[in-house]
mmCIF file of the C-alpha atoms, coordinates in Angstrom:
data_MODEL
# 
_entry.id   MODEL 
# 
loop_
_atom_site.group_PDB 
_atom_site.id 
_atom_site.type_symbol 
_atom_site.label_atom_id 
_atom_site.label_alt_id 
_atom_site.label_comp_id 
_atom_site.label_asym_id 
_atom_site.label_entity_id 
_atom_site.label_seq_id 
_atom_site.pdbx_PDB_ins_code 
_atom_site.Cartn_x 
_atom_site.Cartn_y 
_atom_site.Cartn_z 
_atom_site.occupancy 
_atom_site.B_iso_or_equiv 
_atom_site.pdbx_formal_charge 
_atom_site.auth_seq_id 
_atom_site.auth_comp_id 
_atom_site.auth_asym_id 
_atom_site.auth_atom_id 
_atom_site.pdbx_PDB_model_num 
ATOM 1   C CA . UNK A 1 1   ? -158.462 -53.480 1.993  1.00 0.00 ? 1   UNK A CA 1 
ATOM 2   C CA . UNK A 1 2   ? -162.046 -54.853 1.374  1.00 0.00 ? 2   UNK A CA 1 
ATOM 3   C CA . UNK A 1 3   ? -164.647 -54.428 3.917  1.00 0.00 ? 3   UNK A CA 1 
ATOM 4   C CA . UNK A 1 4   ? -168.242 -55.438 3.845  1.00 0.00 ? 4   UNK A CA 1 
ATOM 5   C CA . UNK A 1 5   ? -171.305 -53.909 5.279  1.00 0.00 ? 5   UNK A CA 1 
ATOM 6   C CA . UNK A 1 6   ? -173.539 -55.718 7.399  1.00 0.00 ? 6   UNK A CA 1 
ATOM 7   C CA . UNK A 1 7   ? -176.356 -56.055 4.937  1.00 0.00 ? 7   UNK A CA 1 
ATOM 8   C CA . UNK A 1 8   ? -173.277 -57.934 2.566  1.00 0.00 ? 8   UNK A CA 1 
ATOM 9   C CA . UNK A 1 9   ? -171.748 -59.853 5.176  1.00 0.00 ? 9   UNK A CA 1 
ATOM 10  C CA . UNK A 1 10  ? -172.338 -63.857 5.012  1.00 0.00 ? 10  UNK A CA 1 
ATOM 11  C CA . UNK A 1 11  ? -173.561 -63.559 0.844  1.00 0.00 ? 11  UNK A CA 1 
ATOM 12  C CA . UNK A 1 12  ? -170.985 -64.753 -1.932 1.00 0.00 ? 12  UNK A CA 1 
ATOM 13  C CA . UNK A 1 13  ? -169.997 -62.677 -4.978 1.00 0.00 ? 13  UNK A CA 1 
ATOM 14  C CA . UNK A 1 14  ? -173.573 -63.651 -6.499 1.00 0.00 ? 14  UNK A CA 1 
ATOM 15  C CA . UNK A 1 15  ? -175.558 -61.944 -3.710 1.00 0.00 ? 15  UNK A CA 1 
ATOM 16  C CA . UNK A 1 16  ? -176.865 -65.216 -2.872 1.00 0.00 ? 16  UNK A CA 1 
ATOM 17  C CA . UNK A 1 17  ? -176.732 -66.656 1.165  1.00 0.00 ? 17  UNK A CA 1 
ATOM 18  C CA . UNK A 1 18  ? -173.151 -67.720 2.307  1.00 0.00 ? 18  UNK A CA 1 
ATOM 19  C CA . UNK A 1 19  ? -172.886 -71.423 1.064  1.00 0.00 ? 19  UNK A CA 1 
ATOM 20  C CA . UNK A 1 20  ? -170.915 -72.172 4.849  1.00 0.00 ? 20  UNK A CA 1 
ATOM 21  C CA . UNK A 1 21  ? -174.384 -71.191 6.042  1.00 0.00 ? 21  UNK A CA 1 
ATOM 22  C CA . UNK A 1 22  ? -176.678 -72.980 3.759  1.00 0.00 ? 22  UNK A CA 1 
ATOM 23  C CA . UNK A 1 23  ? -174.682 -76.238 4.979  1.00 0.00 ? 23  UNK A CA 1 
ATOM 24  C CA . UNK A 1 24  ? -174.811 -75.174 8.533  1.00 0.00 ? 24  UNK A CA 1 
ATOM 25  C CA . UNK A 1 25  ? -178.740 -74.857 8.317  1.00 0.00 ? 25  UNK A CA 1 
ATOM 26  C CA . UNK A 1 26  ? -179.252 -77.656 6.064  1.00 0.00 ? 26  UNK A CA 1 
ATOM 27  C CA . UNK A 1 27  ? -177.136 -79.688 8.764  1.00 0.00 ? 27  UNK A CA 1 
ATOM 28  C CA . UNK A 1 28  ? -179.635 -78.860 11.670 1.00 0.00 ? 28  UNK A CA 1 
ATOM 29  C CA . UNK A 1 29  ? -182.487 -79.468 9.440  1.00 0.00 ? 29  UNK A CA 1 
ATOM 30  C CA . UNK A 1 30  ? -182.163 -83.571 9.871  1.00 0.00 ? 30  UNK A CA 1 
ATOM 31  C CA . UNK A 1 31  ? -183.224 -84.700 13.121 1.00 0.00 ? 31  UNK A CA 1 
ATOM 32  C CA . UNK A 1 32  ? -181.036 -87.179 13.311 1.00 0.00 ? 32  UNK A CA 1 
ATOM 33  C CA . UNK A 1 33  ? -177.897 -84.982 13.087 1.00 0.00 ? 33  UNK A CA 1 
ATOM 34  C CA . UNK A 1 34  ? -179.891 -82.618 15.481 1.00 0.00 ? 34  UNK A CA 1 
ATOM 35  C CA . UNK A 1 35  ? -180.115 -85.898 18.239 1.00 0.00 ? 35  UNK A CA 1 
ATOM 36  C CA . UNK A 1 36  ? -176.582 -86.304 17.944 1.00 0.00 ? 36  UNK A CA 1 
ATOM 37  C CA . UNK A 1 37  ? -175.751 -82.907 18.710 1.00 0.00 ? 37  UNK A CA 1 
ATOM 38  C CA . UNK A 1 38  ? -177.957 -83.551 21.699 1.00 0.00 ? 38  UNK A CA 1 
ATOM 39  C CA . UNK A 1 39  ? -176.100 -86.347 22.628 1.00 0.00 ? 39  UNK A CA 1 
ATOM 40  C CA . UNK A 1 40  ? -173.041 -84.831 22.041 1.00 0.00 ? 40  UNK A CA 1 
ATOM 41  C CA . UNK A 1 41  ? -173.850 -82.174 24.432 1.00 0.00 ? 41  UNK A CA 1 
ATOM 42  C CA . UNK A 1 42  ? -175.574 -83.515 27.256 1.00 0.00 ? 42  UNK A CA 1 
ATOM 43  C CA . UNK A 1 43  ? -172.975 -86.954 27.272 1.00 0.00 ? 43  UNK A CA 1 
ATOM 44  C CA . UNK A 1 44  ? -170.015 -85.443 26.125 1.00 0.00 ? 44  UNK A CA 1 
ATOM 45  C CA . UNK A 1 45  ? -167.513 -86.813 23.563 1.00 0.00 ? 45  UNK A CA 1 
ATOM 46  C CA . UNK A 1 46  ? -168.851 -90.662 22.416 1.00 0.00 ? 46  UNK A CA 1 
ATOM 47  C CA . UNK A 1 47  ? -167.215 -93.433 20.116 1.00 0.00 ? 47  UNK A CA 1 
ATOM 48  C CA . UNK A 1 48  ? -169.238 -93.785 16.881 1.00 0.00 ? 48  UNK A CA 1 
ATOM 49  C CA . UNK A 1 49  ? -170.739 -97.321 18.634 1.00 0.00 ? 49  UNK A CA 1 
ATOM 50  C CA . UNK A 1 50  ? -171.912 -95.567 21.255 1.00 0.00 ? 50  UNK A CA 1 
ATOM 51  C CA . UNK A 1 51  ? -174.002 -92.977 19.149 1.00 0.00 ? 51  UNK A CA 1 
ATOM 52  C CA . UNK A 1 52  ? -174.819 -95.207 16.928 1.00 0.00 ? 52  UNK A CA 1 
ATOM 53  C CA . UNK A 1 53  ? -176.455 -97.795 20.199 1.00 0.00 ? 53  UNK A CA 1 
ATOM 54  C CA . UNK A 1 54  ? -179.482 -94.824 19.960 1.00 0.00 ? 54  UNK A CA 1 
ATOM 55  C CA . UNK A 1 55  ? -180.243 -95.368 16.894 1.00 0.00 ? 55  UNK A CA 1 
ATOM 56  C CA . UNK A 1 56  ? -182.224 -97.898 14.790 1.00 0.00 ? 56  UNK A CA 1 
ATOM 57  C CA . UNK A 1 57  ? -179.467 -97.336 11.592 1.00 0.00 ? 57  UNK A CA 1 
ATOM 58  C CA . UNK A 1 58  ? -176.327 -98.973 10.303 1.00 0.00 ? 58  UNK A CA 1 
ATOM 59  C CA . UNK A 1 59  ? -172.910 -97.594 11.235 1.00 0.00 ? 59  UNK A CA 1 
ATOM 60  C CA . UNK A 1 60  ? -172.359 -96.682 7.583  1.00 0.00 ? 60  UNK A CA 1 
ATOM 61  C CA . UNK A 1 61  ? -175.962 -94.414 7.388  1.00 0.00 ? 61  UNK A CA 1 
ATOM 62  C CA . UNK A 1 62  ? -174.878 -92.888 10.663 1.00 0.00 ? 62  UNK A CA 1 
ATOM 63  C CA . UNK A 1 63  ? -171.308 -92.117 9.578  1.00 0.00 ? 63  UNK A CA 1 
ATOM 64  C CA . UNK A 1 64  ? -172.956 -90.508 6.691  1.00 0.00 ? 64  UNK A CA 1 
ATOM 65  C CA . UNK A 1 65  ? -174.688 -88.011 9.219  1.00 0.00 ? 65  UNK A CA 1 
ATOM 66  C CA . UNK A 1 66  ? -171.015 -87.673 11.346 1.00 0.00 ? 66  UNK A CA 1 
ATOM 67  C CA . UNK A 1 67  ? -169.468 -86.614 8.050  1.00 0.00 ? 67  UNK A CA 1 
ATOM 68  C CA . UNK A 1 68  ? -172.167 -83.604 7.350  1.00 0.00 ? 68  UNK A CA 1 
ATOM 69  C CA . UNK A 1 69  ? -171.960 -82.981 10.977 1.00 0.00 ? 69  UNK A CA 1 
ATOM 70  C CA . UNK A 1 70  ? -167.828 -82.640 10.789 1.00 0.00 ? 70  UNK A CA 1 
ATOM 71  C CA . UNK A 1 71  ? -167.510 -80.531 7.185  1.00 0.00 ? 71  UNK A CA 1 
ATOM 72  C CA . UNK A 1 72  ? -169.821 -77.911 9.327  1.00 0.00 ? 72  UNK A CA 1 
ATOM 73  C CA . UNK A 1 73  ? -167.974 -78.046 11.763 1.00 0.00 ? 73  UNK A CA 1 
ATOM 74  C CA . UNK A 1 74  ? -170.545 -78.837 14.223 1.00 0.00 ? 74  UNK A CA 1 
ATOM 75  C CA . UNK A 1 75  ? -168.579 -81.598 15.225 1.00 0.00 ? 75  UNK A CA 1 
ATOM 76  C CA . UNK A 1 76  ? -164.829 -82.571 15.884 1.00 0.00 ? 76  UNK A CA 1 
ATOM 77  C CA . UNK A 1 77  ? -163.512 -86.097 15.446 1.00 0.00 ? 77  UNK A CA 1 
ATOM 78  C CA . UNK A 1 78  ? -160.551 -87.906 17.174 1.00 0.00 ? 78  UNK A CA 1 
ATOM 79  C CA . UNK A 1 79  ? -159.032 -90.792 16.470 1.00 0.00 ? 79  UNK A CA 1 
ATOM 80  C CA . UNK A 1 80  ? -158.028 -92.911 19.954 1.00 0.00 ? 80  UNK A CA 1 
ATOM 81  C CA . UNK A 1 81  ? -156.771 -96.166 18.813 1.00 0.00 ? 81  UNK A CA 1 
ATOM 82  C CA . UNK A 1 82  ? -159.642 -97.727 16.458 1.00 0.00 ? 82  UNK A CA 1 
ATOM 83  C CA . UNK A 1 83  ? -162.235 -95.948 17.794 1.00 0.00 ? 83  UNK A CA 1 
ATOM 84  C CA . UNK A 1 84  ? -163.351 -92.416 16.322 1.00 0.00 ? 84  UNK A CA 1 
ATOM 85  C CA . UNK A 1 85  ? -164.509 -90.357 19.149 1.00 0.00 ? 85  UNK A CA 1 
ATOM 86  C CA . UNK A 1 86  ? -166.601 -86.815 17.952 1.00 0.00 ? 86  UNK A CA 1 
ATOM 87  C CA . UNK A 1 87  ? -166.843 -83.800 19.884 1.00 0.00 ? 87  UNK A CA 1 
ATOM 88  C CA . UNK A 1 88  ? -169.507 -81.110 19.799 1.00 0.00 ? 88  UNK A CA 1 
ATOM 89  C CA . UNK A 1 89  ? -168.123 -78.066 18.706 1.00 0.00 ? 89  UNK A CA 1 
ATOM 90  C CA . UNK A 1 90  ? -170.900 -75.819 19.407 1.00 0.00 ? 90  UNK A CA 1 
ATOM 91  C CA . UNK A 1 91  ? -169.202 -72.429 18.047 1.00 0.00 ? 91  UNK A CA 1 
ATOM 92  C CA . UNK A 1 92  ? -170.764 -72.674 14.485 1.00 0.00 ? 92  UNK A CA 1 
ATOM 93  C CA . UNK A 1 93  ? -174.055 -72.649 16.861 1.00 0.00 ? 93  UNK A CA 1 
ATOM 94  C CA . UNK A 1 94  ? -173.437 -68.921 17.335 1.00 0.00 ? 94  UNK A CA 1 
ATOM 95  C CA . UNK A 1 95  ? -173.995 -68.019 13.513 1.00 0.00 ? 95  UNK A CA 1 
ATOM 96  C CA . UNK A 1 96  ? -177.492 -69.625 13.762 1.00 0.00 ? 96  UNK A CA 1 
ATOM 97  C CA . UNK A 1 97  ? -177.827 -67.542 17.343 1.00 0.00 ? 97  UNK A CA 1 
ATOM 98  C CA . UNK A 1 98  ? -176.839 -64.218 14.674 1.00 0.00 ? 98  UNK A CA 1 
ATOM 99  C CA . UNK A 1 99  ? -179.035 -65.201 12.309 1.00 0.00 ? 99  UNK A CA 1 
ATOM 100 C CA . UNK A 1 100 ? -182.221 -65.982 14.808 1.00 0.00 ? 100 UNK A CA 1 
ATOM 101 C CA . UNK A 1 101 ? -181.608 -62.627 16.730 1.00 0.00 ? 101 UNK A CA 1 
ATOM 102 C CA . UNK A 1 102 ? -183.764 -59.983 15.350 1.00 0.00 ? 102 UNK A CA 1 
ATOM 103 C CA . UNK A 1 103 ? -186.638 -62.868 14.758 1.00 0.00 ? 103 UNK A CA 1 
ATOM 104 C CA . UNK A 1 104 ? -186.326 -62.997 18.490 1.00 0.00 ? 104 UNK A CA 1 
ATOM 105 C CA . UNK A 1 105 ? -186.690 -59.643 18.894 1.00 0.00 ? 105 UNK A CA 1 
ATOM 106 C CA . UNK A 1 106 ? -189.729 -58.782 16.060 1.00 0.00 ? 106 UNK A CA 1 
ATOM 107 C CA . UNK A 1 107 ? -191.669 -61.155 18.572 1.00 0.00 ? 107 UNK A CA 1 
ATOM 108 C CA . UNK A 1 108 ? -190.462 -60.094 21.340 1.00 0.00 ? 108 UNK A CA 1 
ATOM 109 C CA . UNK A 1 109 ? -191.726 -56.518 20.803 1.00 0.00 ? 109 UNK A CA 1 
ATOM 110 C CA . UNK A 1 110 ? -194.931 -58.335 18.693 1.00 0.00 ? 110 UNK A CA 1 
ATOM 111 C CA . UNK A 1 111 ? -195.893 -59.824 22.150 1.00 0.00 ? 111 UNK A CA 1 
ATOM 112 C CA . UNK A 1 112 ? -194.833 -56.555 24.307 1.00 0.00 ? 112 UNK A CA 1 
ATOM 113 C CA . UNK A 1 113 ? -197.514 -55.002 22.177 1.00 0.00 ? 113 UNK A CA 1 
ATOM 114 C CA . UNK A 1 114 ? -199.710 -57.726 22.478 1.00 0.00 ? 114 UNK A CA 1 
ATOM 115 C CA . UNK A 1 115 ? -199.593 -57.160 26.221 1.00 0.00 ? 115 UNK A CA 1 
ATOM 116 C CA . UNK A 1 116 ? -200.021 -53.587 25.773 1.00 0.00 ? 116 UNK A CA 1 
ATOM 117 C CA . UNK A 1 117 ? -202.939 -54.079 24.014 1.00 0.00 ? 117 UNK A CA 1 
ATOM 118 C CA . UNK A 1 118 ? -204.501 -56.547 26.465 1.00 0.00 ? 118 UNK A CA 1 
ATOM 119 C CA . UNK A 1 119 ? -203.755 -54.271 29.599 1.00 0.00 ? 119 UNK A CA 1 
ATOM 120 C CA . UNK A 1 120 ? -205.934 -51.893 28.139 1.00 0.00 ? 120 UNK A CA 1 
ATOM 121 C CA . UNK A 1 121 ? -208.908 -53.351 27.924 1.00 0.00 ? 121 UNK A CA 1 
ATOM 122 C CA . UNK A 1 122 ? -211.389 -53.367 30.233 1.00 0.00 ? 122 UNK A CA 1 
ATOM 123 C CA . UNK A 1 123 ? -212.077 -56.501 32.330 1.00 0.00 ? 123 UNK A CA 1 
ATOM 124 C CA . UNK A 1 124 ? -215.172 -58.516 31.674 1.00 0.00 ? 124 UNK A CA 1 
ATOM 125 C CA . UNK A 1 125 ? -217.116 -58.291 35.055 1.00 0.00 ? 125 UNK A CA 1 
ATOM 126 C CA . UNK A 1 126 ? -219.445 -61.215 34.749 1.00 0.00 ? 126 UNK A CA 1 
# 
């Protein structure tokens, strides 16, 4: 049995970042793609005509997006008679969370300290 530290977890054989995650960030880094996730979440499940009604695009450029969307996994698809309806799947979401974490907390404690710092010095009494 194979286990992996977690320094080596999420890089391939090459030592180089986890392709799954390259294509997850690469994903969010489109705001289009990132709008439909919004979308997505805040009006649930939607036909493709109905995501594609906010957008100044053609069906085919927006299908484009739906497809690097789905192969992350950031979104679901379902057929219901013609229509495609897609489905944020927001678990992939959590890897980003992972990866964002201790950013989160170097600033955190950068700003604790920042406070720290600012407590201590004296008022200026004008």
């Amino acid at each position: 049995m194979v286990t992996q530290s977690a320094q080596d977890q999420g890089r391939n054989q090459d030592g180089n970042q986890d392709t799954n995650q390259d294509r997850l960030f690469a994903a969010l880094a489109n705001a289009t793609r990132r709008e439909v996730l919004r979308l997505l979440r805040d009006r649930g499940p939607q036909s493709v005509q109905t995501l594609a009604d906010h957008f100044a695009m053609r069906r085919p450029s927006l299908s484009e997006h739906l497809k690097v969307l789905r192969e992350t996994g950031l979104v679901s698809e379902e057929r219901q008679g013609r229509q495609r309806i897609y489905r944020l799947e927001a678990a992939p979401l959590a890897e980003v969370q992972d990866w964002l974490h201790p950013y989160e907390r170097f600033w955190r404690e950068k700003l604790k300290d920042l406070g720290d710092l600012l407590d201590r010095m004296p008022d200026d009494e004008a």
